[in-house]
Short mmCIF file of C-alpha atoms in Angstrom, two decimals:
data_model
loop_
_atom_site.label_atom_id
_atom_site.label_comp_id
_atom_site.label_asym_id
_atom_site.label_seq_id
_atom_site.Cartn_x
_atom_site.Cartn_y
_atom_site.Cartn_z
CA MET A 1 -256.52 59.37 13.74
CA PRO A 2 -254.51 56.96 15.92
CA VAL A 3 -256.29 55.99 19.12
CA ASN A 4 -254.63 56.77 22.45
CA ASN A 5 -255.41 53.53 24.26
CA LYS A 6 -254.06 54.85 27.52
CA LEU A 7 -256.40 57.84 27.50
CA CYS A 8 -259.36 55.76 26.39
CA LEU A 9 -258.82 53.30 29.23
CA GLN A 10 -258.62 56.07 31.79
CA GLU A 11 -261.74 57.82 30.48
CA SER A 12 -263.69 54.56 30.34
CA VAL A 13 -262.82 53.60 33.90
CA ILE A 14 -263.58 57.12 35.14
CA PHE A 15 -266.98 56.96 33.42
CA LEU A 16 -267.80 53.62 35.00
CA LEU A 17 -266.62 54.66 38.43
CA PHE A 18 -268.49 57.93 38.29
CA HIS A 19 -271.79 56.45 37.14
CA PHE A 20 -271.75 53.33 39.28
CA THR A 21 -269.98 54.47 42.46
CA PHE A 22 -272.24 57.43 43.12
CA PRO A 23 -275.55 55.48 42.98
CA LEU A 24 -274.02 52.77 45.17
CA TYR A 25 -272.94 55.40 47.68
CA ASN A 26 -276.46 56.88 47.72
CA LEU A 27 -277.98 53.44 48.22
CA LEU A 28 -275.75 52.63 51.17
CA ASN A 29 -276.15 56.05 52.78
CA PRO A 30 -279.78 57.17 52.21
CA ALA A 31 -279.79 59.29 55.34
CA ASP A 32 -276.70 61.26 54.56
CA LYS A 33 -278.37 64.03 52.55
CA PHE A 34 -275.57 66.45 53.22
CA ILE A 35 -272.97 64.22 51.58
CA ASN A 36 -275.34 63.49 48.69
CA LYS A 37 -275.72 67.19 48.05
CA LEU A 38 -271.98 67.60 48.04
CA LEU A 39 -271.62 64.73 45.61
CA LYS A 40 -274.15 66.34 43.31
CA ALA A 41 -272.23 69.58 43.28
CA SER A 42 -270.35 70.03 40.00
CA LYS A 43 -267.15 71.19 41.67
CA VAL A 44 -267.00 68.09 43.82
CA LYS A 45 -267.67 65.90 40.81
CA ILE A 46 -264.86 67.54 38.91
CA PHE A 47 -262.53 67.12 41.88
CA PHE A 48 -263.54 63.48 42.13
CA ILE A 49 -262.82 62.88 38.43
CA ILE A 50 -259.43 64.56 38.71
CA PHE A 51 -258.61 62.50 41.79
CA ILE A 52 -259.55 59.23 40.07
CA SER A 53 -257.64 60.29 36.95
CA LEU A 54 -254.48 60.75 38.96
CA ILE A 55 -254.90 57.33 40.53
CA LEU A 56 -255.48 55.71 37.15
CA TYR A 57 -252.55 57.53 35.63
CA SER A 58 -250.26 56.29 38.38
CA PHE A 59 -251.65 52.81 37.93
CA SER A 60 -251.15 52.91 34.17
CA ILE A 61 -247.55 54.03 34.57
CA SER A 62 -246.92 51.17 36.97
CA ILE A 63 -248.21 48.52 34.56
CA ALA A 64 -246.53 50.07 31.53
CA GLN A 65 -242.83 50.30 30.71
CA THR A 66 -242.21 46.81 32.08
CA TRP A 67 -238.90 44.93 32.00
CA THR A 68 -239.63 41.21 32.47
CA LEU A 69 -237.05 38.50 33.10
CA GLN A 70 -237.27 35.77 30.45
CA THR A 71 -236.51 32.08 30.75
CA SER A 72 -232.95 31.62 29.49
CA PRO A 73 -231.40 28.28 28.51
CA VAL A 74 -227.88 29.39 29.53
CA THR A 75 -226.06 30.81 32.55
CA THR A 76 -223.07 32.14 30.61
CA ASP A 77 -222.65 35.84 29.84
CA LEU A 78 -224.71 37.26 26.97
CA ASN A 79 -223.19 40.10 24.97
CA SER A 80 -225.26 41.24 22.00
CA ILE A 81 -228.78 41.24 20.55
CA CYS A 82 -230.25 41.59 17.08
CA ILE A 83 -233.99 42.06 16.58
CA VAL A 84 -235.15 40.74 13.21
CA ASN A 85 -238.82 41.49 13.85
CA GLN A 86 -241.29 41.46 16.72
CA THR A 87 -241.07 37.68 17.12
CA THR A 88 -237.57 36.74 15.92
CA VAL A 89 -234.48 37.74 17.92
CA TYR A 90 -230.85 36.56 17.94
CA ILE A 91 -228.53 36.75 20.97
CA CYS A 92 -224.85 35.83 21.22
CA GLY A 93 -222.56 35.36 24.20
CA SER A 94 -219.56 33.65 25.72
CA SER A 95 -218.77 29.94 25.34
CA ASN A 96 -219.87 29.90 21.66
CA LYS A 97 -223.51 30.54 22.56
CA VAL A 98 -226.06 31.78 20.02
CA LEU A 99 -229.70 31.92 21.13
CA LYS A 100 -232.76 32.47 18.98
CA THR A 101 -236.47 32.96 19.56
CA THR A 102 -239.18 32.91 16.92
CA ASN A 103 -242.11 33.52 19.27
CA GLY A 104 -241.22 36.79 20.94
CA GLY A 105 -239.15 35.28 23.74
CA THR A 106 -241.53 32.61 24.99
CA ASN A 107 -238.90 30.02 24.11
CA TRP A 108 -235.18 30.31 23.34
CA ILE A 109 -233.10 27.65 21.63
CA ILE A 110 -229.32 27.30 21.41
CA LEU A 111 -228.09 27.28 17.81
CA ASN A 112 -224.30 27.01 17.60
CA ASN A 113 -223.57 24.02 15.39
CA GLY A 114 -220.20 24.60 13.74
CA ILE A 115 -218.95 27.34 16.07
CA THR A 116 -215.69 26.46 17.83
CA SER A 117 -216.26 25.38 21.42
CA GLY A 118 -215.47 28.07 23.97
CA GLN A 119 -215.47 30.86 21.40
CA GLY A 120 -216.51 34.22 22.86
CA LEU A 121 -219.11 35.93 20.66
CA HIS A 122 -219.57 39.65 21.26
CA THR A 123 -221.66 41.11 18.43
CA ILE A 124 -224.40 39.76 16.16
CA PHE A 125 -226.55 41.09 13.33
CA ALA A 126 -229.04 39.49 10.95
CA ALA A 127 -229.36 40.47 7.30
CA ASN A 128 -232.73 38.70 7.23
CA THR A 129 -234.47 35.84 9.03
CA ASN A 130 -232.08 33.25 7.56
CA VAL A 131 -228.74 35.06 7.24
CA ALA A 132 -226.92 36.28 10.35
CA VAL A 133 -223.29 37.02 11.24
CA THR A 134 -221.68 37.04 14.68
CA GLY A 135 -218.18 38.23 15.58
CA SER A 136 -215.77 36.60 18.01
CA ASP A 137 -212.97 37.59 20.35
CA ASN A 138 -210.35 36.01 18.08
CA GLY A 139 -211.24 37.94 14.93
CA THR A 140 -213.47 35.30 13.32
CA LEU A 141 -216.84 36.00 11.72
CA TRP A 142 -219.38 33.19 11.95
CA ARG A 143 -222.16 33.14 9.34
CA THR A 144 -225.41 31.21 9.02
CA THR A 145 -227.67 30.99 5.98
CA ASP A 146 -230.29 28.66 7.44
CA GLY A 147 -231.60 30.62 10.39
CA GLY A 148 -228.86 29.56 12.79
CA GLN A 149 -228.96 25.81 12.27
CA ASN A 150 -225.37 25.77 10.97
CA TRP A 151 -222.50 28.27 11.15
CA ASN A 152 -219.39 28.63 8.98
CA ALA A 153 -216.19 30.46 9.91
CA ILE A 154 -214.89 33.42 7.90
CA VAL A 155 -211.59 35.07 8.82
CA PRO A 156 -211.54 38.45 7.06
CA ALA A 157 -208.20 39.81 5.90
CA PRO A 158 -206.26 41.59 7.17
CA ALA A 159 -206.93 39.92 10.50
CA SER A 160 -208.09 41.62 13.69
CA PRO A 161 -207.71 40.29 17.24
CA PHE A 162 -211.32 41.13 18.19
CA ILE A 163 -214.55 41.83 16.27
CA ASN A 164 -216.38 44.82 17.77
CA ALA A 165 -219.35 45.28 15.47
CA VAL A 166 -221.30 43.70 12.63
CA HIS A 167 -224.05 45.60 10.83
CA PHE A 168 -226.25 45.18 7.75
CA PHE A 169 -227.99 48.07 6.00
CA ASN A 170 -230.17 45.68 3.99
CA SER A 171 -230.23 42.01 3.03
CA THR A 172 -226.91 42.21 1.13
CA THR A 173 -224.79 45.20 2.20
CA GLY A 174 -223.05 45.45 5.55
CA PHE A 175 -219.77 45.96 7.38
CA ALA A 176 -217.74 44.68 10.31
CA VAL A 177 -215.24 46.50 12.52
CA GLY A 178 -212.36 44.93 14.41
CA ASN A 179 -209.79 46.19 16.88
CA PRO A 180 -206.59 47.67 15.45
CA SER A 181 -203.54 45.62 14.60
CA GLY A 182 -200.39 46.70 12.85
CA GLY A 183 -201.16 50.36 13.54
CA THR A 184 -204.52 50.56 11.74
CA TRP A 185 -208.14 49.82 12.49
CA LYS A 186 -209.69 46.85 10.75
CA MET A 187 -212.90 47.30 8.78
CA TRP A 188 -214.44 45.14 6.07
CA TYR A 189 -217.57 45.45 3.94
CA THR A 190 -219.77 42.95 2.12
CA THR A 191 -222.22 43.25 -0.76
CA ASN A 192 -223.38 39.63 -0.84
CA ALA A 193 -224.87 39.13 2.64
CA GLY A 194 -221.58 38.26 4.28
CA ALA A 195 -220.43 35.51 1.95
CA ASN A 196 -217.33 37.58 1.14
CA TRP A 197 -215.69 40.49 2.94
CA THR A 198 -213.45 43.18 1.43
CA SER A 199 -211.03 45.26 3.46
CA HIS A 200 -211.82 48.97 3.71
CA PRO A 201 -209.55 50.82 1.25
CA ALA A 202 -208.45 53.44 3.80
CA PRO A 203 -208.84 52.21 7.38
CA PRO A 204 -208.08 54.89 9.98
CA PRO A 205 -204.81 54.81 11.90
CA ALA A 206 -204.74 53.69 15.52
CA GLY A 207 -202.77 55.46 18.19
CA GLY A 208 -200.89 53.56 20.89
CA SER A 209 -203.13 51.11 22.71
CA GLU A 210 -206.30 52.43 21.09
CA ALA A 211 -209.11 49.89 20.95
CA GLY A 212 -212.85 49.79 20.48
CA TRP A 213 -215.83 48.45 22.38
CA ASN A 214 -218.10 45.68 21.26
CA ASN A 215 -221.36 47.13 19.91
CA SER A 216 -220.16 50.73 20.35
CA TYR A 217 -221.11 51.97 16.92
CA PHE A 218 -223.88 53.69 14.97
CA ALA A 219 -224.63 53.40 11.26
CA LEU A 220 -227.20 55.78 9.79
CA ASP A 221 -226.42 54.75 6.21
CA THR A 222 -223.42 53.69 4.14
CA GLY A 223 -222.12 57.25 4.24
CA ASN A 224 -222.45 57.75 8.00
CA ILE A 225 -220.70 55.16 10.17
CA MET A 226 -219.24 55.83 13.62
CA TRP A 227 -217.58 53.80 16.34
CA GLY A 228 -216.31 54.48 19.85
CA THR A 229 -212.84 54.02 21.31
CA ASN A 230 -210.92 54.13 24.59
CA ALA A 231 -208.94 57.17 23.44
CA ASN A 232 -211.14 60.27 23.93
CA ARG A 233 -212.44 60.16 20.39
CA ILE A 234 -214.75 58.47 17.92
CA TRP A 235 -214.20 57.65 14.27
CA LYS A 236 -216.67 58.74 11.59
CA GLY A 237 -216.64 57.77 7.93
CA SER A 238 -218.31 55.73 5.21
CA LEU A 239 -218.45 52.21 3.87
CA ARG A 240 -215.64 52.75 1.37
CA GLY A 241 -214.58 56.34 1.98
CA PRO A 242 -212.23 58.08 4.41
CA PHE A 243 -212.67 58.27 8.18
CA VAL A 244 -212.03 61.30 10.37
CA SER A 245 -211.20 61.46 14.06
CA ILE A 246 -213.63 63.45 16.24
CA SER A 247 -212.30 64.51 19.63
CA LEU A 248 -214.51 64.21 22.70
CA PRO A 249 -214.45 66.52 25.73
CA GLY A 250 -212.45 65.10 28.63
CA THR A 251 -210.47 61.92 29.10
CA LEU A 252 -212.88 59.11 28.54
CA ASN A 253 -213.98 55.85 26.98
CA SER A 254 -216.99 55.79 24.67
CA PRO A 255 -218.58 52.34 24.96
CA GLY A 256 -221.93 53.34 23.43
CA ILE A 257 -223.22 55.60 20.63
CA TRP A 258 -226.78 56.24 19.46
CA PHE A 259 -228.44 58.82 17.22
CA SER A 260 -232.12 59.69 17.50
CA ASN A 261 -232.06 61.34 14.09
CA ALA A 262 -229.49 62.42 11.53
CA ASN A 263 -228.28 65.30 13.71
CA THR A 264 -228.94 64.44 17.34
CA GLY A 265 -227.05 61.72 19.18
CA VAL A 266 -225.60 60.71 22.53
CA ILE A 267 -222.51 58.92 23.78
CA ILE A 268 -222.25 57.17 27.12
CA ALA A 269 -218.83 57.80 28.63
CA ASN A 270 -216.74 56.50 31.51
CA ASN A 271 -213.21 56.75 32.85
CA GLY A 272 -212.86 53.04 33.50
CA VAL A 273 -214.02 53.38 37.10
CA SER A 274 -217.33 55.21 36.92
CA SER A 275 -219.66 56.88 34.46
CA LEU A 276 -219.08 60.40 33.21
CA PRO A 277 -221.80 62.81 32.03
CA VAL A 278 -223.61 61.66 28.90
CA LEU A 279 -222.34 63.47 25.81
CA ARG A 280 -224.72 64.94 23.23
CA THR A 281 -224.47 66.35 19.71
CA THR A 282 -226.93 68.28 17.56
CA ASN A 283 -224.83 68.58 14.40
CA GLY A 284 -224.38 65.00 13.32
CA GLY A 285 -221.46 64.24 15.61
CA THR A 286 -219.09 67.02 14.59
CA ASN A 287 -219.19 68.55 18.07
CA TRP A 288 -220.11 67.05 21.43
CA TYR A 289 -220.94 68.60 24.80
CA ALA A 290 -221.39 67.12 28.27
CA THR A 291 -224.97 67.01 29.54
CA SER A 292 -226.03 67.31 33.18
CA PHE A 293 -226.95 63.62 33.43
CA THR A 294 -224.53 61.01 34.75
CA PRO A 295 -225.82 57.43 35.06
CA SER A 296 -224.97 55.37 38.11
CA GLY A 297 -222.21 52.78 37.76
CA ILE A 298 -220.44 52.33 34.43
CA GLY A 299 -222.61 52.79 31.35
CA ASN A 300 -222.03 50.23 28.63
CA SER A 301 -224.93 50.34 26.16
CA VAL A 302 -227.23 52.91 24.59
CA ARG A 303 -229.90 52.12 22.02
CA GLY A 304 -233.22 53.56 20.92
CA THR A 305 -235.69 53.90 18.07
CA PHE A 306 -234.74 56.17 15.21
CA ASN A 307 -236.76 59.34 14.61
CA THR A 308 -238.89 58.96 17.75
CA GLY A 309 -236.81 60.67 20.45
CA TYR A 310 -236.81 57.51 22.58
CA LEU A 311 -233.52 56.03 23.77
CA TRP A 312 -232.33 53.88 26.67
CA ILE A 313 -229.06 53.60 28.59
CA ALA A 314 -227.90 50.48 30.45
CA SER A 315 -225.42 51.19 33.23
CA ASP A 316 -224.41 48.30 35.47
CA ASN A 317 -227.75 46.97 36.75
CA LYS A 318 -229.81 50.08 35.98
CA VAL A 319 -231.72 51.26 32.92
CA TYR A 320 -232.56 54.87 32.08
CA ARG A 321 -234.98 56.15 29.44
CA SER A 322 -235.12 59.42 27.52
CA THR A 323 -238.09 60.55 25.43
CA ASP A 324 -236.50 63.77 24.18
CA CYS A 325 -233.37 62.68 22.31
CA GLY A 326 -231.20 62.58 25.42
CA LEU A 327 -232.07 65.94 26.97
CA SER A 328 -233.40 64.26 30.12
CA PHE A 329 -233.53 60.75 31.57
CA SER A 330 -235.63 58.82 34.07
CA GLN A 331 -234.68 55.57 35.76
CA GLN A 332 -236.82 52.54 34.92
CA THR A 333 -237.77 49.66 37.18
CA ILE A 334 -235.91 46.43 36.47
CA SER A 335 -234.99 43.59 38.84
CA LEU A 336 -231.45 43.20 37.50
CA SER A 337 -228.80 41.97 39.93
CA VAL A 338 -225.91 41.77 37.43
CA SER A 339 -224.46 44.15 34.87
CA ALA A 340 -226.28 44.62 31.59
CA ASN A 341 -224.26 44.20 28.41
CA CYS A 342 -226.45 45.23 25.50
CA LEU A 343 -229.80 46.81 24.61
CA ALA A 344 -231.88 46.61 21.43
CA PHE A 345 -235.26 48.07 20.45
CA GLU A 346 -237.66 47.21 17.64
CA ALA A 347 -240.00 50.08 18.52
CA GLN A 348 -240.39 52.45 21.45
CA GLY A 349 -242.80 49.92 22.93
CA LEU A 350 -240.68 46.77 22.51
CA GLY A 351 -237.08 46.10 23.47
CA TRP A 352 -234.58 43.60 24.83
CA LEU A 353 -231.69 43.59 27.27
CA VAL A 354 -229.03 40.92 27.83
CA ALA A 355 -226.67 40.71 30.76
CA LEU A 356 -224.15 38.60 32.60
CA THR A 357 -224.99 35.03 33.74
CA GLY A 358 -227.46 34.45 30.90
CA LYS A 359 -230.03 37.05 31.92
CA ILE A 360 -232.54 38.13 29.24
CA TYR A 361 -235.13 40.86 29.80
CA LYS A 362 -237.99 41.93 27.55
CA TYR A 363 -239.31 45.49 27.58
CA LEU A 364 -242.95 46.13 26.82
CA ASP A 365 -244.77 49.43 26.98
CA PRO A 366 -248.32 48.74 25.76
CA TRP A 367 -249.18 52.43 25.65
CA GLN A 368 -246.50 53.20 23.07
CA GLY A 369 -247.59 50.54 20.60
CA LEU A 370 -245.34 48.47 18.39
CA ASN A 371 -246.09 49.88 14.95
CA THR A 372 -243.77 52.78 14.14
CA THR A 373 -242.40 51.96 10.72
CA GLY A 374 -245.33 52.22 8.37
CA GLU A 375 -246.86 48.77 8.82
CA ASP A 376 -250.19 50.10 10.14
CA ILE A 377 -252.70 50.93 7.35
CA PRO A 378 -254.23 54.40 7.83
CA LEU A 379 -257.70 55.37 6.60
CA ASP A 380 -256.56 58.67 5.12
CA TYR A 381 -253.69 61.11 4.83
CA GLU A 382 -253.05 63.06 8.02
CA LEU A 383 -250.56 65.48 9.52
CA GLU A 384 -250.98 65.56 13.29
CA GLN A 385 -250.26 68.39 15.67
CA ASN A 386 -246.76 68.09 17.08
CA TYR A 387 -246.37 66.96 20.68
CA PRO A 388 -245.47 68.55 22.96
CA ASN A 389 -246.48 72.01 21.81
CA PRO A 390 -245.10 74.44 22.92
CA PHE A 391 -241.81 72.54 23.11
CA ASN A 392 -238.18 73.02 24.14
CA PRO A 393 -236.36 72.06 21.98
CA VAL A 394 -237.55 68.58 20.89
CA THR A 395 -240.97 67.62 19.61
CA ILE A 396 -242.49 64.70 17.71
CA ILE A 397 -244.55 65.01 14.52
CA LYS A 398 -246.75 62.11 13.47
CA TYR A 399 -248.20 61.66 10.01
CA SER A 400 -250.11 59.08 7.96
CA ILE A 401 -249.57 58.15 4.31
CA LEU A 402 -252.54 56.57 2.51
CA LYS A 403 -250.73 55.67 -0.72
CA SER A 404 -247.01 55.03 -1.15
CA SER A 405 -245.30 58.12 -2.54
CA ASN A 406 -242.48 60.59 -2.10
CA VAL A 407 -242.95 62.51 1.14
CA LYS A 408 -241.38 65.79 2.19
CA ILE A 409 -241.81 67.48 5.58
CA THR A 410 -240.31 70.94 5.89
CA VAL A 411 -240.09 73.44 8.76
CA TYR A 412 -240.44 77.20 8.12
CA ASN A 413 -239.93 80.21 10.36
CA ILE A 414 -242.49 83.00 10.80
CA LEU A 415 -241.10 84.76 7.71
CA GLY A 416 -241.67 81.72 5.54
CA HIS A 417 -238.00 80.82 5.24
CA GLU A 418 -237.18 77.12 5.19
CA VAL A 419 -235.09 76.19 8.25
CA LYS A 420 -235.15 72.38 8.30
CA THR A 421 -236.11 69.42 6.14
CA LEU A 422 -237.24 66.54 8.34
CA VAL A 423 -238.32 64.01 5.72
CA ASN A 424 -237.54 63.86 2.02
CA THR A 425 -237.86 60.28 0.81
CA TYR A 426 -240.21 57.62 -0.52
CA LYS A 427 -242.61 56.22 2.08
CA ASN A 428 -244.87 53.21 1.89
CA THR A 429 -248.46 53.32 3.09
CA GLY A 430 -248.46 53.60 6.88
CA ARG A 431 -248.23 55.74 10.00
CA TYR A 432 -244.93 57.43 10.82
CA SER A 433 -243.32 59.81 13.29
CA VAL A 434 -240.34 62.11 12.99
CA VAL A 435 -238.41 64.03 15.65
CA LEU A 436 -237.71 67.73 15.32
CA ASP A 437 -234.70 68.83 17.35
CA ALA A 438 -234.70 72.63 17.24
CA SER A 439 -231.69 73.16 19.50
CA ASP A 440 -230.11 75.36 16.85
CA LEU A 441 -233.21 77.51 16.31
CA ALA A 442 -234.42 80.57 18.20
CA SER A 443 -237.61 80.69 20.24
CA GLY A 444 -240.68 81.63 18.24
CA ILE A 445 -243.48 80.48 15.98
CA TYR A 446 -242.73 77.93 13.27
CA PHE A 447 -244.75 76.07 10.68
CA TYR A 448 -244.27 72.53 9.42
CA GLU A 449 -245.63 71.32 6.10
CA ILE A 450 -246.09 67.90 4.53
CA LYS A 451 -246.18 67.36 0.77
CA THR A 452 -246.93 64.15 -1.10
CA GLY A 453 -248.05 63.58 -4.66
CA ILE A 454 -251.67 64.44 -3.85
CA PHE A 455 -251.72 65.65 -0.23
CA ARG A 456 -250.50 68.84 1.37
CA ASP A 457 -251.06 70.24 4.85
CA SER A 458 -249.34 72.47 7.40
CA LYS A 459 -249.57 73.26 11.10
CA LYS A 460 -248.22 75.85 13.51
CA MET A 461 -245.97 75.12 16.47
CA ILE A 462 -244.25 77.17 19.15
CA MET A 463 -240.79 76.71 20.59
CA LEU A 464 -240.08 78.29 23.97
CA LYS A 465 -236.52 78.09 25.25
#
């Protein structure tokens, strides 16, 4: 079973304090028999432990969830981040700047050989450690195949005046989205790691002065791609298939989109002057509703970790975190004096933020851990009890796979009817977590079951709305 380091630390310190503080107190106060008797009383001991626990919990919260300013080699605006792994990160920005670290942010180097001087770079994504593509404000894609040492220009056709997004699904297949020109949006796809780009066969039409936002997109897979606009709607489609327009409530811009799972996502919205309530969907983006949370300033980035429930919003110089797929948010502490431009997260315990004037921040939450994608080797198969339980309406289910196999996790109601399939795919050996968003289910008792080739288990959970 995974170890809760936070709990272990608290219990260890409580144990030490309890067993060493009391004898010391007795030694220093031998005459105070009355106090000693009180300290020996079980109720007082329990109260003391609770009191110390609260102090330690507050202390642990203060040292966790830390945003730390990094040493940056530039003072120009930074616009986009791509995390390759826990140590390797790419950043792009204005004045043809591309930064890279290979040691988790301890050092950053400028790698822009070949990129036209003064070029504004607004989005970047790496297919692997060597191949990366960044998009510019004049419609050019810049590609490296040697880890950023050299960059070559690619102008995809038909041309776009501005590249909003670049994304790779794997080491070969990806897409790029540009602002409209000639009455249609511009989208291209690649199947050879960005060496060549093919125009989308049916790009969606653009209305009036409709435009997009750099890094305002989400791509679950090649069949589920979305991007935001300044025209009260988002576009949803596939790598080579048709796109549909999805209207949003109100008159708004949508500069950021993120999905916590296949069904549940959020959009940060603004009217050009201030933020509007965060929008949320529970049916894959078909319908959206306004939540009760409105970030301060003008929100411009939302990112998280898929299938964990964790997501973050950057709004001007503030950062907000949600642990329940956008149902609620809490403001985090960050000493940011300028507006943030982009967020990125490798796990719910590790993230990055870039901002104006070359600011780079690293997020580290040691209690969350960094291993959420199956890299940790478990000792056995395990299906853990969901947390929280009871829940309303989001909960997290953790499980461990000893041997790589097909894995299916299904949710059943009290009558034994299947109501949701959370996982149905091949998983490598490792520890995993999946989010259950039961917004569309009624309150009651449910069961969730895991099936692999040789392991099967189930547990009960309760949803209380």
